[in-house]
JSON list of C-alpha atoms in Angstrom, two decimals:
[
{"chain": "A", "resi": 191, "resn": "UNK", "atom": "CA", "xyz": [9.60, -10.39, -16.37]},
{"chain": "A", "resi": 192, "resn": "UNK", "atom": "CA", "xyz": [8.15, -13.26, -14.35]},
{"chain": "A", "resi": 193, "resn": "UNK", "atom": "CA", "xyz": [9.30, -13.37, -10.74]},
{"chain": "A", "resi": 194, "resn": "UNK", "atom": "CA", "xyz": [6.87, -16.04, -9.70]},
{"chain": "A", "resi": 195, "resn": "UNK", "atom": "CA", "xyz": [8.22, -19.15, -7.98]},
{"chain": "A", "resi": 196, "resn": "UNK", "atom": "CA", "xyz": [6.42, -22.52, -7.85]},
{"chain": "A", "resi": 197, "resn": "UNK", "atom": "CA", "xyz": [3.91, -23.01, -5.06]},
{"chain": "A", "resi": 198, "resn": "UNK", "atom": "CA", "xyz": [5.57, -24.74, -2.11]},
{"chain": "A", "resi": 199, "resn": "UNK", "atom": "CA", "xyz": [4.62, -28.09, -0.66]},
{"chain": "A", "resi": 200, "resn": "UNK", "atom": "CA", "xyz": [1.66, -27.90, 1.75]},
{"chain": "A", "resi": 201, "resn": "UNK", "atom": "CA", "xyz": [2.34, -27.09, 5.41]},
{"chain": "A", "resi": 202, "resn": "UNK", "atom": "CA", "xyz": [0.24, -28.89, 7.98]},
{"chain": "A", "resi": 203, "resn": "UNK", "atom": "CA", "xyz": [-2.28, -26.64, 9.69]},
{"chain": "A", "resi": 204, "resn": "UNK", "atom": "CA", "xyz": [-2.93, -29.05, 12.58]},
{"chain": "A", "resi": 205, "resn": "UNK", "atom": "CA", "xyz": [-0.92, -26.91, 15.03]},
{"chain": "A", "resi": 206, "resn": "UNK", "atom": "CA", "xyz": [-1.02, -23.28, 13.85]},
{"chain": "A", "resi": 207, "resn": "UNK", "atom": "CA", "xyz": [2.24, -22.07, 15.37]},
{"chain": "A", "resi": 208, "resn": "UNK", "atom": "CA", "xyz": [4.24, -25.33, 15.43]},
{"chain": "A", "resi": 209, "resn": "UNK", "atom": "CA", "xyz": [6.15, -24.58, 12.24]},
{"chain": "A", "resi": 210, "resn": "UNK", "atom": "CA", "xyz": [6.78, -20.90, 13.04]},
{"chain": "A", "resi": 211, "resn": "UNK", "atom": "CA", "xyz": [9.74, -20.04, 15.31]},
{"chain": "A", "resi": 212, "resn": "UNK", "atom": "CA", "xyz": [8.95, -17.79, 18.25]},
{"chain": "A", "resi": 213, "resn": "UNK", "atom": "CA", "xyz": [11.27, -15.09, 16.92]},
{"chain": "A", "resi": 214, "resn": "UNK", "atom": "CA", "xyz": [9.31, -15.02, 13.64]},
{"chain": "A", "resi": 215, "resn": "UNK", "atom": "CA", "xyz": [5.96, -14.77, 15.41]},
{"chain": "A", "resi": 216, "resn": "UNK", "atom": "CA", "xyz": [7.23, -11.83, 17.47]},
{"chain": "A", "resi": 217, "resn": "UNK", "atom": "CA", "xyz": [8.55, -10.13, 14.33]},
{"chain": "A", "resi": 218, "resn": "UNK", "atom": "CA", "xyz": [5.28, -10.65, 12.42]},
{"chain": "A", "resi": 219, "resn": "UNK", "atom": "CA", "xyz": [2.68, -7.87, 12.29]},
{"chain": "A", "resi": 220, "resn": "UNK", "atom": "CA", "xyz": [-0.84, -8.77, 11.20]},
{"chain": "A", "resi": 221, "resn": "UNK", "atom": "CA", "xyz": [-2.67, -5.85, 9.60]},
{"chain": "A", "resi": 222, "resn": "UNK", "atom": "CA", "xyz": [-6.46, -5.75, 9.58]},
{"chain": "A", "resi": 223, "resn": "UNK", "atom": "CA", "xyz": [-8.48, -3.00, 7.90]},
{"chain": "A", "resi": 224, "resn": "UNK", "atom": "CA", "xyz": [-11.87, -2.79, 9.62]},
{"chain": "A", "resi": 225, "resn": "UNK", "atom": "CA", "xyz": [-14.99, -0.76, 8.93]},
{"chain": "A", "resi": 226, "resn": "UNK", "atom": "CA", "xyz": [-18.18, -1.37, 10.92]},
{"chain": "A", "resi": 227, "resn": "UNK", "atom": "CA", "xyz": [-17.00, -4.80, 12.09]},
{"chain": "A", "resi": 228, "resn": "UNK", "atom": "CA", "xyz": [-17.91, -4.62, 15.79]},
{"chain": "A", "resi": 229, "resn": "UNK", "atom": "CA", "xyz": [-19.70, -7.98, 15.70]},
{"chain": "A", "resi": 230, "resn": "UNK", "atom": "CA", "xyz": [-16.77, -9.88, 14.17]},
{"chain": "A", "resi": 231, "resn": "UNK", "atom": "CA", "xyz": [-13.50, -8.12, 14.91]},
{"chain": "A", "resi": 232, "resn": "UNK", "atom": "CA", "xyz": [-13.18, -9.20, 18.54]},
{"chain": "A", "resi": 233, "resn": "UNK", "atom": "CA", "xyz": [-13.21, -12.91, 17.72]},
{"chain": "A", "resi": 234, "resn": "UNK", "atom": "CA", "xyz": [-10.88, -12.39, 14.75]},
{"chain": "A", "resi": 235, "resn": "UNK", "atom": "CA", "xyz": [-8.33, -10.68, 17.00]},
{"chain": "A", "resi": 236, "resn": "UNK", "atom": "CA", "xyz": [-8.70, -13.23, 19.81]},
{"chain": "A", "resi": 237, "resn": "UNK", "atom": "CA", "xyz": [-7.96, -16.08, 17.39]},
{"chain": "A", "resi": 238, "resn": "UNK", "atom": "CA", "xyz": [-4.82, -14.35, 16.16]},
{"chain": "A", "resi": 239, "resn": "UNK", "atom": "CA", "xyz": [-3.23, -13.12, 19.39]},
{"chain": "A", "resi": 240, "resn": "UNK", "atom": "CA", "xyz": [-2.97, -16.68, 20.68]},
{"chain": "A", "resi": 241, "resn": "UNK", "atom": "CA", "xyz": [0.09, -17.06, 18.45]},
{"chain": "A", "resi": 242, "resn": "UNK", "atom": "CA", "xyz": [0.86, -13.57, 17.11]},
{"chain": "A", "resi": 243, "resn": "UNK", "atom": "CA", "xyz": [1.30, -10.77, 19.64]},
{"chain": "A", "resi": 244, "resn": "UNK", "atom": "CA", "xyz": [1.38, -7.95, 17.09]},
{"chain": "A", "resi": 245, "resn": "UNK", "atom": "CA", "xyz": [-2.11, -7.63, 15.65]},
{"chain": "A", "resi": 246, "resn": "UNK", "atom": "CA", "xyz": [-2.88, -4.14, 14.33]},
{"chain": "A", "resi": 247, "resn": "UNK", "atom": "CA", "xyz": [-6.45, -3.11, 13.51]},
{"chain": "A", "resi": 248, "resn": "UNK", "atom": "CA", "xyz": [-7.04, 0.05, 11.52]},
{"chain": "A", "resi": 249, "resn": "UNK", "atom": "CA", "xyz": [-10.49, 1.31, 12.44]},
{"chain": "A", "resi": 250, "resn": "UNK", "atom": "CA", "xyz": [-11.34, 3.04, 9.17]},
{"chain": "A", "resi": 251, "resn": "UNK", "atom": "CA", "xyz": [-13.81, 5.64, 10.34]},
{"chain": "A", "resi": 252, "resn": "UNK", "atom": "CA", "xyz": [-16.33, 3.23, 11.86]},
{"chain": "A", "resi": 253, "resn": "UNK", "atom": "CA", "xyz": [-19.37, 4.73, 13.58]},
{"chain": "A", "resi": 254, "resn": "UNK", "atom": "CA", "xyz": [-19.79, 1.64, 15.75]},
{"chain": "A", "resi": 255, "resn": "UNK", "atom": "CA", "xyz": [-17.62, 0.00, 18.43]},
{"chain": "A", "resi": 256, "resn": "UNK", "atom": "CA", "xyz": [-15.16, -1.67, 16.03]},
{"chain": "A", "resi": 257, "resn": "UNK", "atom": "CA", "xyz": [-12.11, 0.01, 17.55]},
{"chain": "A", "resi": 258, "resn": "UNK", "atom": "CA", "xyz": [-13.13, -0.68, 21.13]},
{"chain": "A", "resi": 259, "resn": "UNK", "atom": "CA", "xyz": [-13.87, -4.36, 20.44]},
{"chain": "A", "resi": 260, "resn": "UNK", "atom": "CA", "xyz": [-10.50, -4.79, 18.73]},
{"chain": "A", "resi": 261, "resn": "UNK", "atom": "CA", "xyz": [-8.68, -3.08, 21.60]},
{"chain": "A", "resi": 262, "resn": "UNK", "atom": "CA", "xyz": [-10.37, -5.18, 24.27]},
{"chain": "A", "resi": 263, "resn": "UNK", "atom": "CA", "xyz": [-9.52, -8.34, 22.32]},
{"chain": "A", "resi": 264, "resn": "UNK", "atom": "CA", "xyz": [-5.81, -7.49, 22.37]},
{"chain": "A", "resi": 265, "resn": "UNK", "atom": "CA", "xyz": [-5.05, -5.56, 19.19]},
{"chain": "A", "resi": 266, "resn": "UNK", "atom": "CA", "xyz": [-3.20, -2.31, 18.70]},
{"chain": "A", "resi": 267, "resn": "UNK", "atom": "CA", "xyz": [-5.78, 0.04, 17.20]},
{"chain": "A", "resi": 268, "resn": "UNK", "atom": "CA", "xyz": [-5.06, 2.85, 14.76]},
{"chain": "A", "resi": 269, "resn": "UNK", "atom": "CA", "xyz": [-7.93, 5.14, 13.82]},
{"chain": "A", "resi": 270, "resn": "UNK", "atom": "CA", "xyz": [-8.93, 6.92, 10.64]},
{"chain": "A", "resi": 271, "resn": "UNK", "atom": "CA", "xyz": [-11.39, 9.57, 11.74]},
{"chain": "A", "resi": 272, "resn": "UNK", "atom": "CA", "xyz": [-13.12, 9.39, 8.35]},
{"chain": "A", "resi": 273, "resn": "UNK", "atom": "CA", "xyz": [-13.68, 6.33, 6.21]},
{"chain": "A", "resi": 274, "resn": "UNK", "atom": "CA", "xyz": [-10.90, 6.29, 3.60]},
{"chain": "A", "resi": 275, "resn": "UNK", "atom": "CA", "xyz": [-11.24, 2.76, 2.26]},
{"chain": "A", "resi": 276, "resn": "UNK", "atom": "CA", "xyz": [-9.48, -0.56, 2.63]},
{"chain": "A", "resi": 277, "resn": "UNK", "atom": "CA", "xyz": [-6.45, 0.37, 0.53]},
{"chain": "A", "resi": 278, "resn": "UNK", "atom": "CA", "xyz": [-5.72, 3.43, 2.65]},
{"chain": "A", "resi": 279, "resn": "UNK", "atom": "CA", "xyz": [-6.25, 1.48, 5.88]},
{"chain": "A", "resi": 280, "resn": "UNK", "atom": "CA", "xyz": [-3.87, -1.28, 4.83]},
{"chain": "A", "resi": 281, "resn": "UNK", "atom": "CA", "xyz": [-1.20, 1.25, 3.86]},
{"chain": "A", "resi": 282, "resn": "UNK", "atom": "CA", "xyz": [-1.56, 2.91, 7.25]},
{"chain": "A", "resi": 283, "resn": "UNK", "atom": "CA", "xyz": [-1.05, -0.47, 8.89]},
{"chain": "A", "resi": 284, "resn": "UNK", "atom": "CA", "xyz": [1.92, -1.41, 6.72]},
{"chain": "A", "resi": 285, "resn": "UNK", "atom": "CA", "xyz": [3.62, 1.93, 7.45]},
{"chain": "A", "resi": 286, "resn": "UNK", "atom": "CA", "xyz": [3.02, 1.45, 11.18]},
{"chain": "A", "resi": 287, "resn": "UNK", "atom": "CA", "xyz": [4.43, -2.09, 11.14]},
{"chain": "A", "resi": 288, "resn": "UNK", "atom": "CA", "xyz": [7.54, -0.97, 9.28]},
{"chain": "A", "resi": 289, "resn": "UNK", "atom": "CA", "xyz": [8.05, 1.80, 11.84]},
{"chain": "A", "resi": 290, "resn": "UNK", "atom": "CA", "xyz": [7.97, -0.89, 14.55]},
{"chain": "A", "resi": 291, "resn": "UNK", "atom": "CA", "xyz": [10.74, -2.91, 12.85]},
{"chain": "A", "resi": 292, "resn": "UNK", "atom": "CA", "xyz": [8.41, -5.65, 11.58]},
{"chain": "A", "resi": 293, "resn": "UNK", "atom": "CA", "xyz": [10.24, -8.29, 9.56]},
{"chain": "A", "resi": 294, "resn": "UNK", "atom": "CA", "xyz": [7.08, -10.01, 8.28]},
{"chain": "A", "resi": 295, "resn": "UNK", "atom": "CA", "xyz": [3.74, -8.39, 7.50]},
{"chain": "A", "resi": 296, "resn": "UNK", "atom": "CA", "xyz": [0.47, -10.21, 6.92]},
{"chain": "A", "resi": 297, "resn": "UNK", "atom": "CA", "xyz": [-2.79, -8.66, 5.71]},
{"chain": "A", "resi": 298, "resn": "UNK", "atom": "CA", "xyz": [-5.89, -10.33, 7.13]},
{"chain": "A", "resi": 299, "resn": "UNK", "atom": "CA", "xyz": [-9.62, -9.66, 6.68]},
{"chain": "A", "resi": 300, "resn": "UNK", "atom": "CA", "xyz": [-11.80, -8.34, 9.51]},
{"chain": "A", "resi": 301, "resn": "UNK", "atom": "CA", "xyz": [-14.95, -10.36, 8.86]},
{"chain": "A", "resi": 302, "resn": "UNK", "atom": "CA", "xyz": [-13.81, -13.82, 10.00]},
{"chain": "A", "resi": 303, "resn": "UNK", "atom": "CA", "xyz": [-13.26, -15.29, 6.53]},
{"chain": "A", "resi": 304, "resn": "UNK", "atom": "CA", "xyz": [-9.58, -16.07, 7.05]},
{"chain": "A", "resi": 305, "resn": "UNK", "atom": "CA", "xyz": [-8.17, -18.82, 9.25]},
{"chain": "A", "resi": 306, "resn": "UNK", "atom": "CA", "xyz": [-5.18, -18.21, 11.55]},
{"chain": "A", "resi": 307, "resn": "UNK", "atom": "CA", "xyz": [-4.21, -21.85, 10.91]},
{"chain": "A", "resi": 308, "resn": "UNK", "atom": "CA", "xyz": [-3.31, -20.87, 7.33]},
{"chain": "A", "resi": 309, "resn": "UNK", "atom": "CA", "xyz": [-0.56, -18.51, 8.50]},
{"chain": "A", "resi": 310, "resn": "UNK", "atom": "CA", "xyz": [2.23, -21.11, 8.79]},
{"chain": "A", "resi": 311, "resn": "UNK", "atom": "CA", "xyz": [1.96, -22.03, 5.11]},
{"chain": "A", "resi": 312, "resn": "UNK", "atom": "CA", "xyz": [1.72, -18.33, 4.20]},
{"chain": "A", "resi": 313, "resn": "UNK", "atom": "CA", "xyz": [4.91, -17.46, 6.07]},
{"chain": "A", "resi": 314, "resn": "UNK", "atom": "CA", "xyz": [6.90, -20.61, 5.28]},
{"chain": "A", "resi": 315, "resn": "UNK", "atom": "CA", "xyz": [8.21, -19.54, 1.82]},
{"chain": "A", "resi": 316, "resn": "UNK", "atom": "CA", "xyz": [9.42, -16.22, 3.26]},
{"chain": "A", "resi": 317, "resn": "UNK", "atom": "CA", "xyz": [11.05, -17.86, 6.29]},
{"chain": "A", "resi": 318, "resn": "UNK", "atom": "CA", "xyz": [12.72, -20.36, 3.97]},
{"chain": "A", "resi": 319, "resn": "UNK", "atom": "CA", "xyz": [14.03, -17.66, 1.63]},
{"chain": "A", "resi": 320, "resn": "UNK", "atom": "CA", "xyz": [12.05, -18.94, -1.37]},
{"chain": "A", "resi": 321, "resn": "UNK", "atom": "CA", "xyz": [9.86, -15.85, -1.84]},
{"chain": "A", "resi": 322, "resn": "UNK", "atom": "CA", "xyz": [9.35, -12.34, -0.50]},
{"chain": "A", "resi": 323, "resn": "UNK", "atom": "CA", "xyz": [5.63, -12.18, -1.24]},
{"chain": "A", "resi": 324, "resn": "UNK", "atom": "CA", "xyz": [3.11, -14.97, -0.62]},
{"chain": "A", "resi": 325, "resn": "UNK", "atom": "CA", "xyz": [-0.49, -14.66, -1.79]},
{"chain": "A", "resi": 326, "resn": "UNK", "atom": "CA", "xyz": [-3.29, -16.83, -0.48]},
{"chain": "A", "resi": 327, "resn": "UNK", "atom": "CA", "xyz": [-5.43, -18.59, -3.09]},
{"chain": "A", "resi": 328, "resn": "UNK", "atom": "CA", "xyz": [-8.77, -20.33, -2.64]},
{"chain": "A", "resi": 329, "resn": "UNK", "atom": "CA", "xyz": [-8.46, -21.91, -6.10]},
{"chain": "A", "resi": 330, "resn": "UNK", "atom": "CA", "xyz": [-5.19, -23.89, -5.99]},
{"chain": "A", "resi": 331, "resn": "UNK", "atom": "CA", "xyz": [-6.98, -26.79, -4.33]},
{"chain": "A", "resi": 332, "resn": "UNK", "atom": "CA", "xyz": [-10.72, -27.45, -4.44]},
{"chain": "A", "resi": 333, "resn": "UNK", "atom": "CA", "xyz": [-12.88, -24.38, -5.04]},
{"chain": "A", "resi": 334, "resn": "UNK", "atom": "CA", "xyz": [-16.09, -26.23, -4.14]},
{"chain": "A", "resi": 335, "resn": "UNK", "atom": "CA", "xyz": [-16.55, -24.15, -0.99]},
{"chain": "A", "resi": 336, "resn": "UNK", "atom": "CA", "xyz": [-16.68, -20.90, -2.98]},
{"chain": "A", "resi": 337, "resn": "UNK", "atom": "CA", "xyz": [-20.30, -19.92, -3.70]},
{"chain": "A", "resi": 338, "resn": "UNK", "atom": "CA", "xyz": [-21.00, -20.06, -7.48]},
{"chain": "A", "resi": 339, "resn": "UNK", "atom": "CA", "xyz": [-21.84, -16.38, -7.83]},
{"chain": "A", "resi": 340, "resn": "UNK", "atom": "CA", "xyz": [-18.71, -15.32, -5.95]},
{"chain": "A", "resi": 341, "resn": "UNK", "atom": "CA", "xyz": [-16.62, -17.78, -7.97]},
{"chain": "A", "resi": 342, "resn": "UNK", "atom": "CA", "xyz": [-17.73, -16.22, -11.26]},
{"chain": "A", "resi": 343, "resn": "UNK", "atom": "CA", "xyz": [-16.82, -12.71, -10.07]},
{"chain": "A", "resi": 344, "resn": "UNK", "atom": "CA", "xyz": [-13.42, -13.89, -8.80]},
{"chain": "A", "resi": 345, "resn": "UNK", "atom": "CA", "xyz": [-12.60, -15.68, -12.05]},
{"chain": "A", "resi": 346, "resn": "UNK", "atom": "CA", "xyz": [-13.46, -12.49, -13.93]},
{"chain": "A", "resi": 347, "resn": "UNK", "atom": "CA", "xyz": [-11.08, -10.61, -11.62]},
{"chain": "A", "resi": 348, "resn": "UNK", "atom": "CA", "xyz": [-8.31, -13.11, -12.39]},
{"chain": "A", "resi": 349, "resn": "UNK", "atom": "CA", "xyz": [-8.82, -12.60, -16.13]},
{"chain": "A", "resi": 350, "resn": "UNK", "atom": "CA", "xyz": [-8.87, -8.82, -15.68]},
{"chain": "A", "resi": 351, "resn": "UNK", "atom": "CA", "xyz": [-5.58, -8.94, -13.76]},
{"chain": "A", "resi": 352, "resn": "UNK", "atom": "CA", "xyz": [-3.92, -11.13, -16.36]},
{"chain": "A", "resi": 353, "resn": "UNK", "atom": "CA", "xyz": [-4.92, -8.68, -19.09]},
{"chain": "A", "resi": 354, "resn": "UNK", "atom": "CA", "xyz": [-3.97, -5.48, -17.26]},
{"chain": "A", "resi": 355, "resn": "UNK", "atom": "CA", "xyz": [-1.04, -6.52, -15.08]},
{"chain": "A", "resi": 356, "resn": "UNK", "atom": "CA", "xyz": [0.25, -9.53, -17.05]},
{"chain": "A", "resi": 357, "resn": "UNK", "atom": "CA", "xyz": [0.57, -11.49, -13.81]},
{"chain": "A", "resi": 358, "resn": "UNK", "atom": "CA", "xyz": [-0.66, -15.09, -13.78]},
{"chain": "A", "resi": 359, "resn": "UNK", "atom": "CA", "xyz": [-2.38, -15.69, -10.47]},
{"chain": "A", "resi": 360, "resn": "UNK", "atom": "CA", "xyz": [-5.23, -17.99, -9.57]},
{"chain": "A", "resi": 361, "resn": "UNK", "atom": "CA", "xyz": [-6.84, -15.62, -7.03]},
{"chain": "A", "resi": 362, "resn": "UNK", "atom": "CA", "xyz": [-6.28, -11.89, -7.31]},
{"chain": "A", "resi": 363, "resn": "UNK", "atom": "CA", "xyz": [-8.70, -10.52, -4.70]},
{"chain": "A", "resi": 364, "resn": "UNK", "atom": "CA", "xyz": [-7.78, -12.58, -1.68]},
{"chain": "A", "resi": 365, "resn": "UNK", "atom": "CA", "xyz": [-6.92, -10.34, 1.26]},
{"chain": "A", "resi": 366, "resn": "UNK", "atom": "CA", "xyz": [-4.71, -12.96, 2.94]},
{"chain": "A", "resi": 367, "resn": "UNK", "atom": "CA", "xyz": [-1.14, -12.09, 1.98]},
{"chain": "A", "resi": 368, "resn": "UNK", "atom": "CA", "xyz": [2.33, -12.11, 3.55]},
{"chain": "A", "resi": 369, "resn": "UNK", "atom": "CA", "xyz": [5.34, -9.91, 2.83]},
{"chain": "A", "resi": 370, "resn": "UNK", "atom": "CA", "xyz": [8.94, -9.85, 3.91]},
{"chain": "A", "resi": 371, "resn": "UNK", "atom": "CA", "xyz": [10.11, -6.49, 5.22]},
{"chain": "A", "resi": 372, "resn": "UNK", "atom": "CA", "xyz": [11.82, -5.57, 1.95]},
{"chain": "A", "resi": 373, "resn": "UNK", "atom": "CA", "xyz": [8.67, -6.49, 0.02]},
{"chain": "A", "resi": 374, "resn": "UNK", "atom": "CA", "xyz": [6.48, -4.40, 2.33]},
{"chain": "A", "resi": 375, "resn": "UNK", "atom": "CA", "xyz": [8.84, -1.46, 1.83]},
{"chain": "A", "resi": 376, "resn": "UNK", "atom": "CA", "xyz": [8.08, -1.63, -1.91]},
{"chain": "A", "resi": 377, "resn": "UNK", "atom": "CA", "xyz": [4.31, -1.36, -1.36]},
{"chain": "A", "resi": 378, "resn": "UNK", "atom": "CA", "xyz": [2.85, 2.11, -1.74]},
{"chain": "A", "resi": 379, "resn": "UNK", "atom": "CA", "xyz": [-0.91, 1.90, -2.18]},
{"chain": "A", "resi": 380, "resn": "UNK", "atom": "CA", "xyz": [-2.35, 5.06, -3.71]},
{"chain": "A", "resi": 381, "resn": "UNK", "atom": "CA", "xyz": [-5.83, 3.72, -4.51]},
{"chain": "A", "resi": 382, "resn": "UNK", "atom": "CA", "xyz": [-7.68, 4.07, -1.24]},
{"chain": "A", "resi": 383, "resn": "UNK", "atom": "CA", "xyz": [-10.58, 1.75, -1.84]},
{"chain": "A", "resi": 384, "resn": "UNK", "atom": "CA", "xyz": [-11.06, -1.77, -3.23]},
{"chain": "A", "resi": 385, "resn": "UNK", "atom": "CA", "xyz": [-9.09, -1.16, -6.43]},
{"chain": "A", "resi": 386, "resn": "UNK", "atom": "CA", "xyz": [-5.98, -1.35, -4.27]},
{"chain": "A", "resi": 387, "resn": "UNK", "atom": "CA", "xyz": [-6.00, -5.16, -4.72]},
{"chain": "A", "resi": 388, "resn": "UNK", "atom": "CA", "xyz": [-5.19, -4.81, -8.43]},
{"chain": "A", "resi": 389, "resn": "UNK", "atom": "CA", "xyz": [-2.77, -1.96, -7.76]},
{"chain": "A", "resi": 390, "resn": "UNK", "atom": "CA", "xyz": [-0.92, -4.17, -5.29]},
{"chain": "A", "resi": 391, "resn": "UNK", "atom": "CA", "xyz": [-0.46, -6.88, -7.96]},
{"chain": "A", "resi": 392, "resn": "UNK", "atom": "CA", "xyz": [1.09, -4.25, -10.22]},
{"chain": "A", "resi": 393, "resn": "UNK", "atom": "CA", "xyz": [3.49, -3.36, -7.44]},
{"chain": "A", "resi": 394, "resn": "UNK", "atom": "CA", "xyz": [4.34, -7.01, -6.78]},
{"chain": "A", "resi": 395, "resn": "UNK", "atom": "CA", "xyz": [5.33, -7.39, -10.41]},
{"chain": "A", "resi": 396, "resn": "UNK", "atom": "CA", "xyz": [7.24, -4.10, -10.50]},
{"chain": "A", "resi": 397, "resn": "UNK", "atom": "CA", "xyz": [9.20, -4.96, -7.34]},
{"chain": "A", "resi": 398, "resn": "UNK", "atom": "CA", "xyz": [11.05, -7.77, -9.11]},
{"chain": "A", "resi": 399, "resn": "UNK", "atom": "CA", "xyz": [10.84, -9.80, -5.88]},
{"chain": "A", "resi": 400, "resn": "UNK", "atom": "CA", "xyz": [9.95, -13.48, -5.93]},
{"chain": "A", "resi": 401, "resn": "UNK", "atom": "CA", "xyz": [6.31, -14.28, -5.20]},
{"chain": "A", "resi": 402, "resn": "UNK", "atom": "CA", "xyz": [4.20, -17.39, -4.94]},
{"chain": "A", "resi": 403, "resn": "UNK", "atom": "CA", "xyz": [0.68, -18.54, -4.09]},
{"chain": "A", "resi": 404, "resn": "UNK", "atom": "CA", "xyz": [-0.34, -21.02, -1.41]},
{"chain": "A", "resi": 405, "resn": "UNK", "atom": "CA", "xyz": [-3.73, -22.69, -0.88]},
{"chain": "A", "resi": 406, "resn": "UNK", "atom": "CA", "xyz": [-5.89, -21.20, 1.86]},
{"chain": "A", "resi": 407, "resn": "UNK", "atom": "CA", "xyz": [-9.43, -21.87, 2.99]},
{"chain": "A", "resi": 408, "resn": "UNK", "atom": "CA", "xyz": [-12.05, -19.15, 3.14]},
{"chain": "A", "resi": 409, "resn": "UNK", "atom": "CA", "xyz": [-14.79, -19.47, 5.75]},
{"chain": "A", "resi": 410, "resn": "UNK", "atom": "CA", "xyz": [-17.96, -18.33, 4.01]},
{"chain": "A", "resi": 411, "resn": "UNK", "atom": "CA", "xyz": [-20.70, -17.36, 6.45]},
{"chain": "A", "resi": 412, "resn": "UNK", "atom": "CA", "xyz": [-23.91, -15.41, 6.03]},
{"chain": "A", "resi": 413, "resn": "UNK", "atom": "CA", "xyz": [-22.15, -12.48, 7.72]},
{"chain": "A", "resi": 414, "resn": "UNK", "atom": "CA", "xyz": [-19.06, -12.50, 5.49]},
{"chain": "A", "resi": 415, "resn": "UNK", "atom": "CA", "xyz": [-21.17, -12.99, 2.37]},
{"chain": "A", "resi": 416, "resn": "UNK", "atom": "CA", "xyz": [-23.31, -9.98, 3.31]},
{"chain": "A", "resi": 417, "resn": "UNK", "atom": "CA", "xyz": [-20.15, -7.90, 3.85]},
{"chain": "A", "resi": 418, "resn": "UNK", "atom": "CA", "xyz": [-18.49, -9.05, 0.62]},
{"chain": "A", "resi": 419, "resn": "UNK", "atom": "CA", "xyz": [-18.27, -7.16, -2.63]},
{"chain": "A", "resi": 420, "resn": "UNK", "atom": "CA", "xyz": [-21.32, -7.36, -4.90]},
{"chain": "A", "resi": 421, "resn": "UNK", "atom": "CA", "xyz": [-20.80, -8.30, -8.54]},
{"chain": "A", "resi": 422, "resn": "UNK", "atom": "CA", "xyz": [-22.23, -4.90, -9.47]},
{"chain": "A", "resi": 423, "resn": "UNK", "atom": "CA", "xyz": [-19.35, -3.26, -7.61]},
{"chain": "A", "resi": 424, "resn": "UNK", "atom": "CA", "xyz": [-16.75, -5.04, -9.74]},
{"chain": "A", "resi": 425, "resn": "UNK", "atom": "CA", "xyz": [-17.22, -2.59, -12.62]},
{"chain": "A", "resi": 426, "resn": "UNK", "atom": "CA", "xyz": [-16.67, 0.39, -10.30]},
{"chain": "A", "resi": 427, "resn": "UNK", "atom": "CA", "xyz": [-13.54, -1.23, -8.87]},
{"chain": "A", "resi": 428, "resn": "UNK", "atom": "CA", "xyz": [-12.18, -1.92, -12.36]},
{"chain": "A", "resi": 429, "resn": "UNK", "atom": "CA", "xyz": [-12.84, 1.67, -13.43]},
{"chain": "A", "resi": 430, "resn": "UNK", "atom": "CA", "xyz": [-11.19, 3.06, -10.29]},
{"chain": "A", "resi": 431, "resn": "UNK", "atom": "CA", "xyz": [-8.14, 0.92, -10.98]},
{"chain": "A", "resi": 432, "resn": "UNK", "atom": "CA", "xyz": [-7.90, 1.86, -14.68]},
{"chain": "A", "resi": 433, "resn": "UNK", "atom": "CA", "xyz": [-8.32, 5.58, -13.94]},
{"chain": "A", "resi": 434, "resn": "UNK", "atom": "CA", "xyz": [-5.69, 5.34, -11.25]},
{"chain": "A", "resi": 435, "resn": "UNK", "atom": "CA", "xyz": [-3.36, 3.52, -13.60]},
{"chain": "A", "resi": 436, "resn": "UNK", "atom": "CA", "xyz": [-3.75, 6.24, -16.24]},
{"chain": "A", "resi": 437, "resn": "UNK", "atom": "CA", "xyz": [-3.04, 8.97, -13.70]},
{"chain": "A", "resi": 438, "resn": "UNK", "atom": "CA", "xyz": [0.17, 7.37, -12.43]}
]
């Protein structure tokens, strides 16, 4: 079963909210899992709340001021009192958004890598009824901005996903994603940590809902690179996913 739809035509990012109706922006919840991100999360939230009033940060057991910085910047903050991992934090956020009657849910990284100006093109296929799930990809257009070492790890992740999930995507570990309400209701992440990204692709395929990829730009900085996954961690993530898959 292949429920993928062709990637849509590009949406201009010159005016971030111009192509998004006000009613859609108010019905969109942006979910950010954050762990020890006090130096970045405030600016991330401030960029988003200009156009999206419902920004939800899940402070995943941080020992620093992540939650306070997010709150001051304008986010709703949910707190895990112990660090459970990104998968668990995202599921907490998705459940919260659904309980608040969200019609559109976006997952967004806490370290400043993602651009709010990419959100119109992420939401456009859902608004237009062409897809229920939209996945951001840094490889549809030029991948020159992706550091070579990171590019190699990401390509390996794509191959791994194609072998294990039989889903043909160009970028399987990009945290920038959008879901319609009915798509979000089909997501039930059981893998608490980074293996959730592969688990989510399994659930996208199993949902039978239409999905597509759109090009997005990742802002690589020394901070985001330092926070990113090491290539040595990829083996652990793959093992966590495979063990979880066997146990389900």
